[in-house]
Coordinates of C-alpha atoms in Angstrom, one line a residue:
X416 CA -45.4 -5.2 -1.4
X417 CA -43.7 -4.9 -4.7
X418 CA -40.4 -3.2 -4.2
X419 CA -39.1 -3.1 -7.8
X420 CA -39.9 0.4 -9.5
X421 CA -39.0 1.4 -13.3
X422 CA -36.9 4.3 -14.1
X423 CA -38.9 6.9 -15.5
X424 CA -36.5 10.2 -15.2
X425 CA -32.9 11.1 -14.7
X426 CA -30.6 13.8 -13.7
X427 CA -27.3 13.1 -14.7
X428 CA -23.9 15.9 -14.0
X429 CA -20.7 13.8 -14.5
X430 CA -16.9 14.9 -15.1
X431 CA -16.4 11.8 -16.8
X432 CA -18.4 11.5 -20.0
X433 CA -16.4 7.9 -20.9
X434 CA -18.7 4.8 -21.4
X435 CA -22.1 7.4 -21.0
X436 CA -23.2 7.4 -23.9
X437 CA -25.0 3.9 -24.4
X438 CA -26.6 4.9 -21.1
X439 CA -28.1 7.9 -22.3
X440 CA -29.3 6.1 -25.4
X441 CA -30.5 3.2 -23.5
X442 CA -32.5 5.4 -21.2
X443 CA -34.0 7.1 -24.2
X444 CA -35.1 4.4 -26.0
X445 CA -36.7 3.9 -22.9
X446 CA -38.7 7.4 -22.9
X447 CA -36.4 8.6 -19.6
X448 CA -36.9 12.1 -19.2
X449 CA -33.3 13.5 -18.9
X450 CA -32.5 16.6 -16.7
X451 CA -29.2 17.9 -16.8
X452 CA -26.6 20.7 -16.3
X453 CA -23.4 22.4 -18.0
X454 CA -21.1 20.3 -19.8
X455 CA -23.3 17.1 -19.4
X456 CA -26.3 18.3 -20.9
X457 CA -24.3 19.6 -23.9
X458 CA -22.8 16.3 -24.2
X459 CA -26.4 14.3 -24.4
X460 CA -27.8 17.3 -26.5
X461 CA -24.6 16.7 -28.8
X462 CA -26.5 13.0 -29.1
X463 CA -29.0 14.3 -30.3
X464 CA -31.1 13.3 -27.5
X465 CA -33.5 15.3 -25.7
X466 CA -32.5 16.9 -22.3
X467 CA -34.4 19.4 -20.0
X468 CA -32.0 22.0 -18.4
X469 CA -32.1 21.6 -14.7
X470 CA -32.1 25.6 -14.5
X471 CA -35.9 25.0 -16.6
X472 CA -36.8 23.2 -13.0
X473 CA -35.3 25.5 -10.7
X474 CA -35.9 28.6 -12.6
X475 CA -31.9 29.8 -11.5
X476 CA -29.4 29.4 -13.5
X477 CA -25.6 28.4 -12.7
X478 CA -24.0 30.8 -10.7
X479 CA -20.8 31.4 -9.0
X480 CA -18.6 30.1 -11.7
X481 CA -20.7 27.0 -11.8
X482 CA -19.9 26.7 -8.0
X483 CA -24.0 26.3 -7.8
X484 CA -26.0 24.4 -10.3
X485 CA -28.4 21.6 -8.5
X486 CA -28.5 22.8 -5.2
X487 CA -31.5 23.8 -4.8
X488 CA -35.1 22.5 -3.3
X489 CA -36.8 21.1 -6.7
X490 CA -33.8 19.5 -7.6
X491 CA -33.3 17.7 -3.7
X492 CA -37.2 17.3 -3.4
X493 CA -37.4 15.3 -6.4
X494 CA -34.5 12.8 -5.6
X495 CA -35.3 12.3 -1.3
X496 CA -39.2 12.4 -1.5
X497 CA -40.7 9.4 0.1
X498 CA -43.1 7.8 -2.4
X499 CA -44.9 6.3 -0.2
X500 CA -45.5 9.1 2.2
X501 CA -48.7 11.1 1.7
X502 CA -47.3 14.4 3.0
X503 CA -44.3 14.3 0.8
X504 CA -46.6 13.2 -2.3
X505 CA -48.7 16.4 -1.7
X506 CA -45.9 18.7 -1.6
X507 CA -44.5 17.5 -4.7
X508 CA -47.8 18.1 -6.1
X509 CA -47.9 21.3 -4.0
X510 CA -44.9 22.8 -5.2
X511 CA -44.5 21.5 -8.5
X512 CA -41.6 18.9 -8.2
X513 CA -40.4 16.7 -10.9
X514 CA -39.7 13.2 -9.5
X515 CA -36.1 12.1 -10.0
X516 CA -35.7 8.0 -9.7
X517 CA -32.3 8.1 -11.3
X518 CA -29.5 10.1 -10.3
X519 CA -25.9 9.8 -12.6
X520 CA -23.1 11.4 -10.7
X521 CA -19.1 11.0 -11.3
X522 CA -17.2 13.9 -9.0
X523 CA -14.8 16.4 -10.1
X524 CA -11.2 13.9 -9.3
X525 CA -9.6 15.6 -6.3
X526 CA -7.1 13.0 -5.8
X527 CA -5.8 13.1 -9.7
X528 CA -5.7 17.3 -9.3
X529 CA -3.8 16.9 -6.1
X530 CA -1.3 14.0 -7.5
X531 CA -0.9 16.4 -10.3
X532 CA 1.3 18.7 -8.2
X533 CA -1.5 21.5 -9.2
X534 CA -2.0 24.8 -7.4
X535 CA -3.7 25.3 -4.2
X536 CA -6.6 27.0 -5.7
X537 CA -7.1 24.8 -8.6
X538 CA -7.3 21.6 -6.1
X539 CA -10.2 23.9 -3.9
X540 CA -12.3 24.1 -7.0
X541 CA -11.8 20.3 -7.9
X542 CA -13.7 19.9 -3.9
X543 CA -17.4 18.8 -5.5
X544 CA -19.9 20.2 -3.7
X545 CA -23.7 19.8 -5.7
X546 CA -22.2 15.9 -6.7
X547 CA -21.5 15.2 -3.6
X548 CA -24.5 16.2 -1.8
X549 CA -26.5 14.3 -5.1
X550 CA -25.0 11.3 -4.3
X551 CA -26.0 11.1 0.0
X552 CA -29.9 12.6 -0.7
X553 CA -29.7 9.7 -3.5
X554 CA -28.2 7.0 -1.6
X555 CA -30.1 7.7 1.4
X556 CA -33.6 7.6 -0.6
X557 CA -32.2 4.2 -2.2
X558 CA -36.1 2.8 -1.2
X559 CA -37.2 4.9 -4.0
X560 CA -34.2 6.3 -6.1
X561 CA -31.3 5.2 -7.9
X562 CA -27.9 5.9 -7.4
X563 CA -24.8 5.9 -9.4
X564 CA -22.2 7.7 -7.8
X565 CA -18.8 7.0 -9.9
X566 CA -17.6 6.2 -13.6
X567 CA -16.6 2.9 -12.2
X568 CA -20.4 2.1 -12.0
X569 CA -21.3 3.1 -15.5
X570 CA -21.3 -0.9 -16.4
X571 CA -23.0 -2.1 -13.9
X572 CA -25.9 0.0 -14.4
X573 CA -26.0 -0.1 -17.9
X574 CA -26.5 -3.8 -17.5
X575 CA -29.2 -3.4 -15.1
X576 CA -31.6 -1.1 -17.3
X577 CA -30.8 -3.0 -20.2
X578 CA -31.4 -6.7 -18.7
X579 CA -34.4 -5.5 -16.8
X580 CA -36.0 -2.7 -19.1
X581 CA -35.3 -0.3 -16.9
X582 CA -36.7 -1.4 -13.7
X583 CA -34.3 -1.7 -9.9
X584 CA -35.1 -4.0 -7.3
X585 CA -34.7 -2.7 -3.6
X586 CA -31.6 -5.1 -3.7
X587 CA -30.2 -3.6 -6.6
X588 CA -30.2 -0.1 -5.2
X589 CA -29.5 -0.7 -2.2
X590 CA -26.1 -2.2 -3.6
X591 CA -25.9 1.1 -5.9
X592 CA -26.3 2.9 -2.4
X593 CA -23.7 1.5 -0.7
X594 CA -20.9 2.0 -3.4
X595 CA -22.4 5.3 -3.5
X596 CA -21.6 6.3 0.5
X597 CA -18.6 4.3 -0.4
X598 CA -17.6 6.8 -3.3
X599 CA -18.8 9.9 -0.9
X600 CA -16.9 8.9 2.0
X601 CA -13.3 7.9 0.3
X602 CA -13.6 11.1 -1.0
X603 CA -14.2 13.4 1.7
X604 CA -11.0 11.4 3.5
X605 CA -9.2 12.5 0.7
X606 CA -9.9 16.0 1.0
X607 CA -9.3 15.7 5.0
X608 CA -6.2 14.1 4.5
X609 CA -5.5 17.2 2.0
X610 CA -6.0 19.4 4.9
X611 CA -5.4 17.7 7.8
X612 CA -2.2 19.1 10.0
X613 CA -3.3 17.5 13.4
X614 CA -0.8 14.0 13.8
X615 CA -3.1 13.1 16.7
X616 CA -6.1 12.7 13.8
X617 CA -5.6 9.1 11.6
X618 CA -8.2 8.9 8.6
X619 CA -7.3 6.2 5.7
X620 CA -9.4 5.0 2.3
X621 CA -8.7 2.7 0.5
X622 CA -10.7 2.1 -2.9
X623 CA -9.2 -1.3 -4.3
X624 CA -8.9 -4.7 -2.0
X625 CA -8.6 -8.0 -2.7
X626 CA -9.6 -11.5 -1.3
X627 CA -6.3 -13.3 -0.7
X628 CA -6.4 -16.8 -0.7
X629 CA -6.7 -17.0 3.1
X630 CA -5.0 -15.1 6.0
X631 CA -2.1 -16.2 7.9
X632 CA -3.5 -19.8 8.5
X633 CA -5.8 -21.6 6.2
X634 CA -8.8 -21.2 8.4
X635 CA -8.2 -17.1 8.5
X636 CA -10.2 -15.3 5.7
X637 CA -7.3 -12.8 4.5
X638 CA -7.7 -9.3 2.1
X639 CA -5.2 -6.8 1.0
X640 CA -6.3 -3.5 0.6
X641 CA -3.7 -1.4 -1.4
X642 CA -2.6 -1.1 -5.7
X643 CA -0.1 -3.5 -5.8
X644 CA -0.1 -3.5 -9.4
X645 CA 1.0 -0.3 -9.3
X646 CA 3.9 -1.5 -7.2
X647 CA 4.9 -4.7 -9.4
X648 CA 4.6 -5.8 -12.8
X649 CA 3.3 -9.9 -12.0
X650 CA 4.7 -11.7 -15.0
X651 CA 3.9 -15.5 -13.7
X652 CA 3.1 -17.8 -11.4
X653 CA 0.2 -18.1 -8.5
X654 CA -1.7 -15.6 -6.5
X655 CA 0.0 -14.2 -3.9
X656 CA -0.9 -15.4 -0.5
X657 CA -1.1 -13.2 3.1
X658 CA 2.2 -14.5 4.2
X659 CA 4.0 -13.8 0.5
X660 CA 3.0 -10.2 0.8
X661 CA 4.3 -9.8 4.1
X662 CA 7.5 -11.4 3.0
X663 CA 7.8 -9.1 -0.1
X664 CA 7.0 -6.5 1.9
X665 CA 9.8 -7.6 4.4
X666 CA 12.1 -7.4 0.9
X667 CA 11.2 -4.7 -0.6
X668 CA 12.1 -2.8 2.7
X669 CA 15.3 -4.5 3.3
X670 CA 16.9 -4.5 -0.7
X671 CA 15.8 -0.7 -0.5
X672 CA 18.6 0.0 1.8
X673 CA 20.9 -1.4 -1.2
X674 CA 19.5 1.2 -3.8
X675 CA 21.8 2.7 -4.8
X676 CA 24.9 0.3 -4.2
X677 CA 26.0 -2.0 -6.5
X678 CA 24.7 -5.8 -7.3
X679 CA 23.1 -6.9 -4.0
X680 CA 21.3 -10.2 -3.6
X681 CA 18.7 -11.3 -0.7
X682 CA 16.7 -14.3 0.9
X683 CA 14.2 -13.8 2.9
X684 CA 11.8 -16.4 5.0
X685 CA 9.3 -15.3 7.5
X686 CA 10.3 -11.8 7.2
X687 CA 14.1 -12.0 8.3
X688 CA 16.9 -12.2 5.7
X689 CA 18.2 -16.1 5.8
X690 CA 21.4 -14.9 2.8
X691 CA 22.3 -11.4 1.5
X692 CA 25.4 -10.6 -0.1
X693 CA 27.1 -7.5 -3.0
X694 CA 29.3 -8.6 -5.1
X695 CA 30.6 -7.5 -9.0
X696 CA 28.0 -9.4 -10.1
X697 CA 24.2 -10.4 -9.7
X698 CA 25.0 -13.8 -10.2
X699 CA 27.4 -13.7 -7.3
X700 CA 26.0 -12.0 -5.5
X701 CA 23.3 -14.6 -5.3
X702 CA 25.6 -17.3 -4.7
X703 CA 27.1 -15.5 -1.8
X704 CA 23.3 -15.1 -0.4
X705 CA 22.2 -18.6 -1.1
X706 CA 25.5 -19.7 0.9
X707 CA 24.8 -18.1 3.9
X708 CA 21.7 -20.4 5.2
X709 CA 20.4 -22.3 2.0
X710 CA 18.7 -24.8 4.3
X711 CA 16.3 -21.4 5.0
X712 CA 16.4 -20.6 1.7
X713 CA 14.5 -23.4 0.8
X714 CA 10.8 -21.8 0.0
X715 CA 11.6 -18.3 0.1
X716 CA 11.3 -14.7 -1.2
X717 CA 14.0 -14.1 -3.5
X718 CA 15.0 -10.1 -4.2
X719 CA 17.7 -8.3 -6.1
X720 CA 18.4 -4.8 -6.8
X721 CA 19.3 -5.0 -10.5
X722 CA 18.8 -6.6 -13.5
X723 CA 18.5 -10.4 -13.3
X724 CA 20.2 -12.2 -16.2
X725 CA 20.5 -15.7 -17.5
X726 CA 23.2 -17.0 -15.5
X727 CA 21.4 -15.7 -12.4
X728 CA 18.5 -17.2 -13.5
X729 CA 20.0 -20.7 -14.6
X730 CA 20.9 -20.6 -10.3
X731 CA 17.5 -19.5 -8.9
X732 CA 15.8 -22.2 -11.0
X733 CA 17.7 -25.0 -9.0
X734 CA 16.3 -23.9 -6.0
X735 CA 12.4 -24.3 -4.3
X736 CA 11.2 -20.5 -3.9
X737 CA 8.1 -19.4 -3.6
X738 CA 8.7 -15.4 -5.0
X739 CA 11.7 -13.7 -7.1
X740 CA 11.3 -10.4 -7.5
X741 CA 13.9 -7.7 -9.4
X742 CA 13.4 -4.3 -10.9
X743 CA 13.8 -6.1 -14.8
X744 CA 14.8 -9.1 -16.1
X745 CA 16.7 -10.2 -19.5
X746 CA 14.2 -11.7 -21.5
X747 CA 15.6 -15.8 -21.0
X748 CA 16.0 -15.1 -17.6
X749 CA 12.5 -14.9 -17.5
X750 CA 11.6 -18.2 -19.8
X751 CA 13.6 -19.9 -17.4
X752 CA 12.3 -19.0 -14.3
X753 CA 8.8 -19.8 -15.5
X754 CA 9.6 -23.2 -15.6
X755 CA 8.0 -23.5 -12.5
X756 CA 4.3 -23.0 -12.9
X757 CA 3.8 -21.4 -9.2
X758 CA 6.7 -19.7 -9.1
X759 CA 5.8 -15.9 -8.6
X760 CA 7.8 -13.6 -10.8
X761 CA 7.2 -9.7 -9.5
X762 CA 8.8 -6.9 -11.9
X763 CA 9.4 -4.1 -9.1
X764 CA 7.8 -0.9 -10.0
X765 CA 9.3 2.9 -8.9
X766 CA 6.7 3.5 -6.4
X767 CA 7.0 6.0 -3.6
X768 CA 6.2 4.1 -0.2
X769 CA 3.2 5.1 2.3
X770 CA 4.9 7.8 5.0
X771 CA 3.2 5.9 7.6
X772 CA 3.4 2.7 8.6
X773 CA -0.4 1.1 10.2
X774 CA -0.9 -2.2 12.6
X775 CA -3.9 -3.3 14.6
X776 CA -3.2 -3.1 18.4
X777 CA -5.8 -3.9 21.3
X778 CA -9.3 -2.1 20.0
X779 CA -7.6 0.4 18.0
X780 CA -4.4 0.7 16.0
X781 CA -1.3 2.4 15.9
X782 CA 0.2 4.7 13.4
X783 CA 4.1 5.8 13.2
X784 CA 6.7 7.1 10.8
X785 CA 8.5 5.3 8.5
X786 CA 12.1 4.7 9.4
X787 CA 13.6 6.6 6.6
X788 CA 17.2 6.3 8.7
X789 CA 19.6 4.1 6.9
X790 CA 23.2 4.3 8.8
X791 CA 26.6 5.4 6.8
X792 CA 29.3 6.5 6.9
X793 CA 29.1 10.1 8.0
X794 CA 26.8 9.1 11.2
X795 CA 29.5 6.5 13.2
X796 CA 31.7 7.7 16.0
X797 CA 34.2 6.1 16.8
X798 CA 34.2 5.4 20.6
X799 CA 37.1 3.1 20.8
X800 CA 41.1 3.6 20.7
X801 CA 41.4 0.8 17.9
X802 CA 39.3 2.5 14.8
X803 CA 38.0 0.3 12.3
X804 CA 39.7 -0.4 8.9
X805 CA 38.1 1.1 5.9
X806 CA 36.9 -2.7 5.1
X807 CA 35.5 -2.7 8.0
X808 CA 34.0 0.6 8.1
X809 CA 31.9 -1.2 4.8
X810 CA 30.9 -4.1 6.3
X811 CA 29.8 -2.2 9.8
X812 CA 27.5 -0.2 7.2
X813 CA 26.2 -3.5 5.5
X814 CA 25.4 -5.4 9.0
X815 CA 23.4 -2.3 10.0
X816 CA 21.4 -2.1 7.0
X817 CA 20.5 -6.0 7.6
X818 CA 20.0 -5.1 11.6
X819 CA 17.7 -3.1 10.7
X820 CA 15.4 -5.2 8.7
X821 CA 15.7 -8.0 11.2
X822 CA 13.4 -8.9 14.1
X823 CA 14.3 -7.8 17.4
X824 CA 16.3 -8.7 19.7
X825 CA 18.6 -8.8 16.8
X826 CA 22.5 -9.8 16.2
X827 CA 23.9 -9.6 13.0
X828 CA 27.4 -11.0 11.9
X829 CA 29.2 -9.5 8.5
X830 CA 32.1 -10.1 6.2
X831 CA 33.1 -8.9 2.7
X832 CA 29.6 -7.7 2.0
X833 CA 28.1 -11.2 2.9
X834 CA 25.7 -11.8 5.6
X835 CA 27.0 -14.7 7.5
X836 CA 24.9 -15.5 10.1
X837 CA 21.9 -13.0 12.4
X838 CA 20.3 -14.0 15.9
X839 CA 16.6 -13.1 15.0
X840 CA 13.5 -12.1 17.5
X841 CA 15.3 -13.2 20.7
X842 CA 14.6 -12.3 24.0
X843 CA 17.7 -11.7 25.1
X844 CA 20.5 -10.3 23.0
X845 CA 23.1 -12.7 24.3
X846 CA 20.7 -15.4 23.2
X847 CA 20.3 -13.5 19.8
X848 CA 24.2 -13.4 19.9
X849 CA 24.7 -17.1 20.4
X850 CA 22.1 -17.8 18.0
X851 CA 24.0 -16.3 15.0
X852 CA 27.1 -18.3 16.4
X853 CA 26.0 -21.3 15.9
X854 CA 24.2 -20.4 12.9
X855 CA 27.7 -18.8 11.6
X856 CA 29.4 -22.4 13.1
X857 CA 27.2 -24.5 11.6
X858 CA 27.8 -23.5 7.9
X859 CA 31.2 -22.9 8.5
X860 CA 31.9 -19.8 8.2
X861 CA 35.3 -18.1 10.0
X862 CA 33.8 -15.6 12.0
X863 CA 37.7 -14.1 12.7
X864 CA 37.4 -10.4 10.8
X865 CA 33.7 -10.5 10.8
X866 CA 31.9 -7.6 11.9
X867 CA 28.6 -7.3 14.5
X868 CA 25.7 -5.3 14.2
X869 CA 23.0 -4.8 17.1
X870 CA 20.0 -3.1 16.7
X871 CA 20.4 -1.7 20.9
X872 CA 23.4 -1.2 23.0
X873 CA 24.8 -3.1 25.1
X874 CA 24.0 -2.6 29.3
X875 CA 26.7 -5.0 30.0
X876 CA 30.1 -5.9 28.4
X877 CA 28.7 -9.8 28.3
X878 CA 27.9 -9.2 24.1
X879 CA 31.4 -7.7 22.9
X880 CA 33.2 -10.4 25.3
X881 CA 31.7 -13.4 24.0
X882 CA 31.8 -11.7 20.0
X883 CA 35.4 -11.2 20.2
X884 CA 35.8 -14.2 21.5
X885 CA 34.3 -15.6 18.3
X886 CA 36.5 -13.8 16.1
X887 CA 34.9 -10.2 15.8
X888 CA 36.7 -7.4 15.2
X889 CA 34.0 -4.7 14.9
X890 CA 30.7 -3.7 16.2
X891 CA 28.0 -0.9 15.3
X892 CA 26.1 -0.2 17.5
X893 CA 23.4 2.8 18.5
X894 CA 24.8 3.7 22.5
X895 CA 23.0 5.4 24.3
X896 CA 23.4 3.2 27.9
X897 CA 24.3 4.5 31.3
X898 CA 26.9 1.7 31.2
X899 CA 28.4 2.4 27.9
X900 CA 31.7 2.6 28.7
X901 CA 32.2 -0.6 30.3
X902 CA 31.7 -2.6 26.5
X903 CA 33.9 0.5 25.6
X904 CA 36.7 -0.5 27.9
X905 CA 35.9 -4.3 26.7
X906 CA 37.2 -3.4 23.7
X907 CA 39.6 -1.3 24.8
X908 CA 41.2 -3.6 26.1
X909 CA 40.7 -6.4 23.6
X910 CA 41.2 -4.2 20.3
X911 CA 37.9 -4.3 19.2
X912 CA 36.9 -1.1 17.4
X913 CA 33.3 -0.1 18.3
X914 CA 31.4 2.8 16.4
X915 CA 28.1 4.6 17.5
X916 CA 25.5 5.6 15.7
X917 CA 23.1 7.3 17.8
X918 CA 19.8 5.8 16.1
X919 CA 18.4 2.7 17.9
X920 CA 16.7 0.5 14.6
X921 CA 14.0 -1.7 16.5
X922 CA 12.1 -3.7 14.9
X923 CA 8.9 -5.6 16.4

């Protein structure tokens, strides 16, 4: 059975009139007979091209404001007949339907009016309703009709009719069909999403993915569905691998808590911060970062929250990392970070960050708010007699932003705006504790004046003991246990000052 069938009419209603006309000349020179409606048929009439008014068919013209233009029986008989269907065959005949074997849609853009900020009522009318129900009686009649249901697709078939005079395989329009119910259903979740008040209702689209090199392992086929050119500027190296963009996703996060501070510095490996540090400068402040743990350093995601310059620059190209990433760069700071070829080199974009936050889980998946709590100032209270100094006070702030980027169970130890050691993804915090102990001992750092962070409070006063012990004079911390006040009395007693903040920062 010979599936492949040659375009011998069109309807064609687009919003987008961009790359359409070599398509309607193509299809001309071809002897298509064009049908057509409003703006579009004054567009291929303006061509000089002949064009038959789809109101000629349907005897009705537009009405409602243009609200209703194809919807009507000639116009949805000639595109879902069934060729090869004797009873549809004689009511075409019957009845006096033109057959339709090409459909050209592109929908009024709902998401652009929306973004726009635009007024409620001028969004409602941007809701297609006649190009919308084209494209499902096209792309379900695919057998026998062929669908192209975006701008996006304008290429694609243009190449088709031209390579093979006009005639569609099954294949071919079964592929057109698919990108059509594509097109349909990304934008009805659109408008859903528009309208949708119900929390308990989850409905996502995403229009642009991308093969990754592979997913978490090599054997793991990996995507990423999302525009993260939108997000960075990528100015050199290799493509970015499943575990990159979950550590520059783990950055991006964490430096954002330092937005608005001044110069601040980070390294990050396998999601946790190995080095952060502020400081006058971007170039020490990188220093200070890389001191904290360079062994981890070593092949990791680097961040900052300002411009990197040369002498920065000059110091991140003595190091292995797989990512740098800054919100601008001098020019030479640039040239010299290129000088190795897979280095990645991301210019960070202004982009506002998805509201909710997505993960698989068992058969299903779950959805929850972003954490849009950073700690300061103005949230601690002080529980303890001793109150921290105004040093202090800083550096509690600092830990806490770090806390909560890190994997639970978390510790974090800080000092003069430098990260100096963190317990990450414990089970227990006194292991999470003794963790960034040894990490702190190890580099030798002088934990006396540091400050602790801990993402949950303490049940027992085991944490503060063994901390001040260690030389720490402060710890933030959320409360919130039936035992507070025996770490309260700890320190109490000890002259630690402890501060509250009343928002537990878990991370899993």
């Amino acid at each position: 059975m010979n599936t492949t069938k040659t375009i011998q009419s069109a309807l064609i209603s687009v919003f987008s009139k961009e790359g359409l006309e070599p398509i309607v000349r193509q299809l001309n020179s071809q002897n298509v007979t064009l049908y057509s409606t409003g703006g579009t048929e004054d567009f291929i009439k303006n061509l000089g091209i002949p064009v038959i008014p789809v109101e000629d068919v349907t005897s009705y013209p537009s009405i409602l404001g243009g609200r209703v233009k194809t919807l009507h029986p000639k116009v949805f008989g000639g595109i879902l007949n069934r060729q090869d269907n004797e009873s549809d065959v004689q009511q075409m005949i019957e009845f006096n339907i033109p057959q339709i074997d090409l459909v050209i849609v592109d929908l009024y853009p709902f998401e652009k009016t929306v973004a726009s900020g635009a007024s409620e009522s001028d969004i409602i009318e941007k809701i297609d309703i006649g190009g919308i129900s084209l494209i499902r009686a096209a792309a379900k009649n695919f057998k026998d009709t062929v669908i192209v249901a975006s701008v996006d697709q304008y290429g694609l078939l243009l190449d088709l009719i031209t390579e093979q005079n006009g005639a569609t395989t099954l294949e071919d329009r079964k592929l057109l069909a698919t990108k059509a119910f594509h097109v349909s259903s990304h934008y009805d979740t659109a408008i859903f999403n528009y309208f949708n008040t119900d929390e308990t209702i989850y409905k996502q689209s995403i229009a642009n993915g991308q093969v990754l090199r592979y997913g978490e392992n090599p054997h793991q086929k990996g995507f990423f569905f999302g525009n993260f050119d939108a997000m960075f500027n990528k100015v050199h190296g290799k493509e970015l691998s499943y575990n990159n963009l979950l550590d520059v996703d783990a950055a991006v996060n964490l430096i954002n808590e330092f937005k608005n501070d001044g110069p601040t510095f980070a390294i990050l490996k396998h999601n946790n911060a190995c080095g952060l540090a502020s400081r006058n400068t971007i170039s020490e402040a990188y220093l200070a970062a890389l001191a904290c743990d360079p062994t981890s350093a070593f092949g990791g995601v680097l961040i900052s929250n300002t411009k990197i310059d040369v002498a920065t620059a000059s110091e991140i190209n003595k190091l292995f990392c797989e990512v740098v990433i800054a919100p601008e760069y001098d020019t030479e700071a640039i040239a010299i970070l290129q000088e190795k070829k897979n280095r990645i080199i991301l210019i960070q974009n202004e982009v506002e960050l998805p509201q909710k936050q997505v993960r698989t889980c068992l058969n299903g998946i779950l959805v929850q708010e972003r954490n849009n709590i950073t700690d300061n100032k103005e949230d601690l209270r002080t529980v303890t007699i001793t109150e921290p100094t105004e040093q202090e006070i800083q550096d509690l702030i600092f830990a806490s932003k770090i806390c909560k980027n890190t994997k639970s169970n978390t510790i974090v130890f800080a000092k003069n705006g430098t990260l100096i050691a963190s317990g990450t993804g414990q089970t227990s915090r006194v292991d999470a504790l003794q963790q960034a102990i040894e990490k702190a001992n190890n580099f030798h750092f002088d934990l006396h004046g540091a400050v602790m962070a801990s993402d949950a409070f303490f049940p027992f006063p085991d944490c503060v003991e063994i901390a001040k012990e260690a030389g720490i004079t402060a710890v933030i911390q959320p409360g919130g246990s039936i035992k507070d006040e025996l770490s309260i009395n700890y320190c109490n007693e000890n002259k630690v000052a402890m501060v509250f903040t009343g928002t537990r920062h878990f991370k899993h």
